[in-house]
Amino acid sequence: MDRPRGRRYHTGAMDPTAAALRIDKWLWAARFFKTRSLATGACAGGKVDVNEEAAKPARLVRSGDLVKVTLPQGRRRIVKVVSLDDRRGPATTARALYEDLTPPEPPRLRQGTPPYREPGTGRPTKRERRDLDRLMEERETP
């Protein structure tokens, strides 16, 4: 038999013209998850949608598909698949795999500092608490 010596299986990079790739492998290569098992768990847990349908880990993704991912911190990312790659590379390469369509988060409201009380004055009286409540309501409703 004319088998090449050494490696028996092809372990090189994926053919860039390939039509589809598993969603868990793509999410890992695009650096949405640190490990492929985390990506698989997210898919199995219903945290990944491809074209508005829940995606199991073996779901094939193609260029042009819309992927919605809920990350562990609760952040929701919406991306469009631009290209496929099954190898995890540097972040700059990973960013080239998708187009980010996530809307910007609304700015968080900052809380003002609480009213100053002199140290050692004790607990506020009922009248002082009502005054503080009125002051805080005025600050919240501009």
PDB file of C-alpha atoms in Angstrom, residues 29-118:
ATOM      1  CA  ALA A  29     -12.415  30.005  16.656  1.00  0.00           C
ATOM      2  CA  ALA A  30     -14.088  33.450  16.667  1.00  0.00           C
ATOM      3  CA  ARG A  31     -13.153  33.773  20.367  1.00  0.00           C
ATOM      4  CA  PHE A  32     -16.649  34.083  21.817  1.00  0.00           C
ATOM      5  CA  PHE A  33     -15.749  31.277  24.252  1.00  0.00           C
ATOM      6  CA  LYS A  34     -12.394  30.278  25.767  1.00  0.00           C
ATOM      7  CA  THR A  35     -12.896  26.557  25.188  1.00  0.00           C
ATOM      8  CA  ARG A  36     -14.823  24.530  22.692  1.00  0.00           C
ATOM      9  CA  SER A  37     -16.603  22.709  25.509  1.00  0.00           C
ATOM     10  CA  LEU A  38     -17.966  26.062  26.784  1.00  0.00           C
ATOM     11  CA  ALA A  39     -19.217  26.809  23.264  1.00  0.00           C
ATOM     12  CA  THR A  40     -20.827  23.361  23.087  1.00  0.00           C
ATOM     13  CA  GLY A  41     -22.492  23.894  26.467  1.00  0.00           C
ATOM     14  CA  ALA A  42     -23.849  27.268  25.407  1.00  0.00           C
ATOM     15  CA  CYS A  43     -25.341  25.748  22.257  1.00  0.00           C
ATOM     16  CA  ALA A  44     -26.856  22.839  24.187  1.00  0.00           C
ATOM     17  CA  GLY A  45     -28.215  25.259  26.808  1.00  0.00           C
ATOM     18  CA  GLY A  46     -30.130  27.341  24.267  1.00  0.00           C
ATOM     19  CA  LYS A  47     -27.829  30.374  24.435  1.00  0.00           C
ATOM     20  CA  VAL A  48     -27.038  30.395  20.696  1.00  0.00           C
ATOM     21  CA  ASP A  49     -29.440  31.129  17.824  1.00  0.00           C
ATOM     22  CA  VAL A  50     -28.603  30.853  14.131  1.00  0.00           C
ATOM     23  CA  ASN A  51     -31.005  32.659  11.804  1.00  0.00           C
ATOM     24  CA  GLU A  52     -33.601  32.994  14.605  1.00  0.00           C
ATOM     25  CA  GLU A  53     -33.556  29.240  15.381  1.00  0.00           C
ATOM     26  CA  ALA A  54     -32.013  27.538  18.411  1.00  0.00           C
ATOM     27  CA  ALA A  55     -28.709  25.937  17.466  1.00  0.00           C
ATOM     28  CA  LYS A  56     -27.398  22.612  18.709  1.00  0.00           C
ATOM     29  CA  PRO A  57     -23.593  22.230  18.778  1.00  0.00           C
ATOM     30  CA  ALA A  58     -23.485  20.299  15.478  1.00  0.00           C
ATOM     31  CA  ARG A  59     -25.546  22.885  13.592  1.00  0.00           C
ATOM     32  CA  LEU A  60     -23.739  23.967  10.438  1.00  0.00           C
ATOM     33  CA  VAL A  61     -23.095  27.669   9.970  1.00  0.00           C
ATOM     34  CA  ARG A  62     -22.360  29.287   6.616  1.00  0.00           C
ATOM     35  CA  SER A  63     -21.164  32.700   5.475  1.00  0.00           C
ATOM     36  CA  GLY A  64     -23.962  35.225   5.717  1.00  0.00           C
ATOM     37  CA  ASP A  65     -25.752  33.552   8.660  1.00  0.00           C
ATOM     38  CA  LEU A  66     -26.939  35.703  11.563  1.00  0.00           C
ATOM     39  CA  VAL A  67     -25.780  34.393  14.969  1.00  0.00           C
ATOM     40  CA  LYS A  68     -27.104  35.592  18.336  1.00  0.00           C
ATOM     41  CA  VAL A  69     -25.051  34.564  21.371  1.00  0.00           C
ATOM     42  CA  THR A  70     -25.805  35.111  25.053  1.00  0.00           C
ATOM     43  CA  LEU A  71     -22.458  35.204  26.858  1.00  0.00           C
ATOM     44  CA  PRO A  72     -21.946  34.056  30.473  1.00  0.00           C
ATOM     45  CA  GLN A  73     -22.103  37.612  31.869  1.00  0.00           C
ATOM     46  CA  GLY A  74     -25.562  38.037  30.319  1.00  0.00           C
ATOM     47  CA  ARG A  75     -24.342  40.200  27.453  1.00  0.00           C
ATOM     48  CA  ARG A  76     -26.077  39.511  24.159  1.00  0.00           C
ATOM     49  CA  ARG A  77     -24.027  39.659  20.930  1.00  0.00           C
ATOM     50  CA  ILE A  78     -25.467  39.702  17.415  1.00  0.00           C
ATOM     51  CA  VAL A  79     -23.013  38.915  14.626  1.00  0.00           C
ATOM     52  CA  LYS A  80     -23.072  38.102  10.939  1.00  0.00           C
ATOM     53  CA  VAL A  81     -20.748  35.316   9.797  1.00  0.00           C
ATOM     54  CA  VAL A  82     -18.288  36.681   7.209  1.00  0.00           C
ATOM     55  CA  SER A  83     -15.910  33.741   6.859  1.00  0.00           C
ATOM     56  CA  LEU A  84     -15.265  30.309   8.347  1.00  0.00           C
ATOM     57  CA  ASP A  85     -12.202  28.930  10.087  1.00  0.00           C
ATOM     58  CA  ASP A  86     -11.796  25.948  12.392  1.00  0.00           C
ATOM     59  CA  ARG A  87      -8.475  27.083  13.865  1.00  0.00           C
ATOM     60  CA  ARG A  88      -8.284  29.456  16.796  1.00  0.00           C
ATOM     61  CA  GLY A  89      -5.834  32.213  15.996  1.00  0.00           C
ATOM     62  CA  PRO A  90      -5.017  35.696  17.243  1.00  0.00           C
ATOM     63  CA  ALA A  91      -7.793  38.140  18.077  1.00  0.00           C
ATOM     64  CA  THR A  92      -7.270  40.143  14.887  1.00  0.00           C
ATOM     65  CA  THR A  93      -7.871  37.017  12.809  1.00  0.00           C
ATOM     66  CA  ALA A  94     -10.898  36.118  14.914  1.00  0.00           C
ATOM     67  CA  ARG A  95     -12.468  39.562  14.389  1.00  0.00           C
ATOM     68  CA  ALA A  96     -12.236  39.041  10.645  1.00  0.00           C
ATOM     69  CA  LEU A  97     -14.571  36.026  10.913  1.00  0.00           C
ATOM     70  CA  TYR A  98     -17.643  38.095  11.767  1.00  0.00           C
ATOM     71  CA  GLU A  99     -19.286  41.498  11.482  1.00  0.00           C
ATOM     72  CA  ASP A 100     -20.579  42.803  14.800  1.00  0.00           C
ATOM     73  CA  LEU A 101     -24.204  44.001  14.586  1.00  0.00           C
ATOM     74  CA  THR A 102     -24.766  44.342  18.337  1.00  0.00           C
ATOM     75  CA  PRO A 103     -26.501  47.638  19.195  1.00  0.00           C
ATOM     76  CA  PRO A 104     -24.596  49.779  21.704  1.00  0.00           C
ATOM     77  CA  GLU A 105     -25.634  49.431  25.327  1.00  0.00           C
ATOM     78  CA  PRO A 106     -27.597  52.350  26.781  1.00  0.00           C
ATOM     79  CA  PRO A 107     -25.533  54.516  29.110  1.00  0.00           C
ATOM     80  CA  ARG A 108     -25.913  53.669  32.774  1.00  0.00           C
ATOM     81  CA  LEU A 109     -27.335  56.334  35.054  1.00  0.00           C
ATOM     82  CA  ARG A 110     -24.914  57.546  37.663  1.00  0.00           C
ATOM     83  CA  GLN A 111     -26.070  57.854  41.225  1.00  0.00           C
ATOM     84  CA  GLY A 112     -25.283  61.034  43.090  1.00  0.00           C
ATOM     85  CA  THR A 113     -23.374  60.997  46.316  1.00  0.00           C
ATOM     86  CA  PRO A 114     -25.558  60.569  49.390  1.00  0.00           C
ATOM     87  CA  PRO A 115     -26.158  63.656  51.539  1.00  0.00           C
ATOM     88  CA  TYR A 116     -23.323  64.366  53.956  1.00  0.00           C
ATOM     89  CA  ARG A 117     -23.860  63.842  57.675  1.00  0.00           C
ATOM     90  CA  GLU A 118     -21.388  64.866  60.297  1.00  0.00           C
TER      91      GLU A 118
END
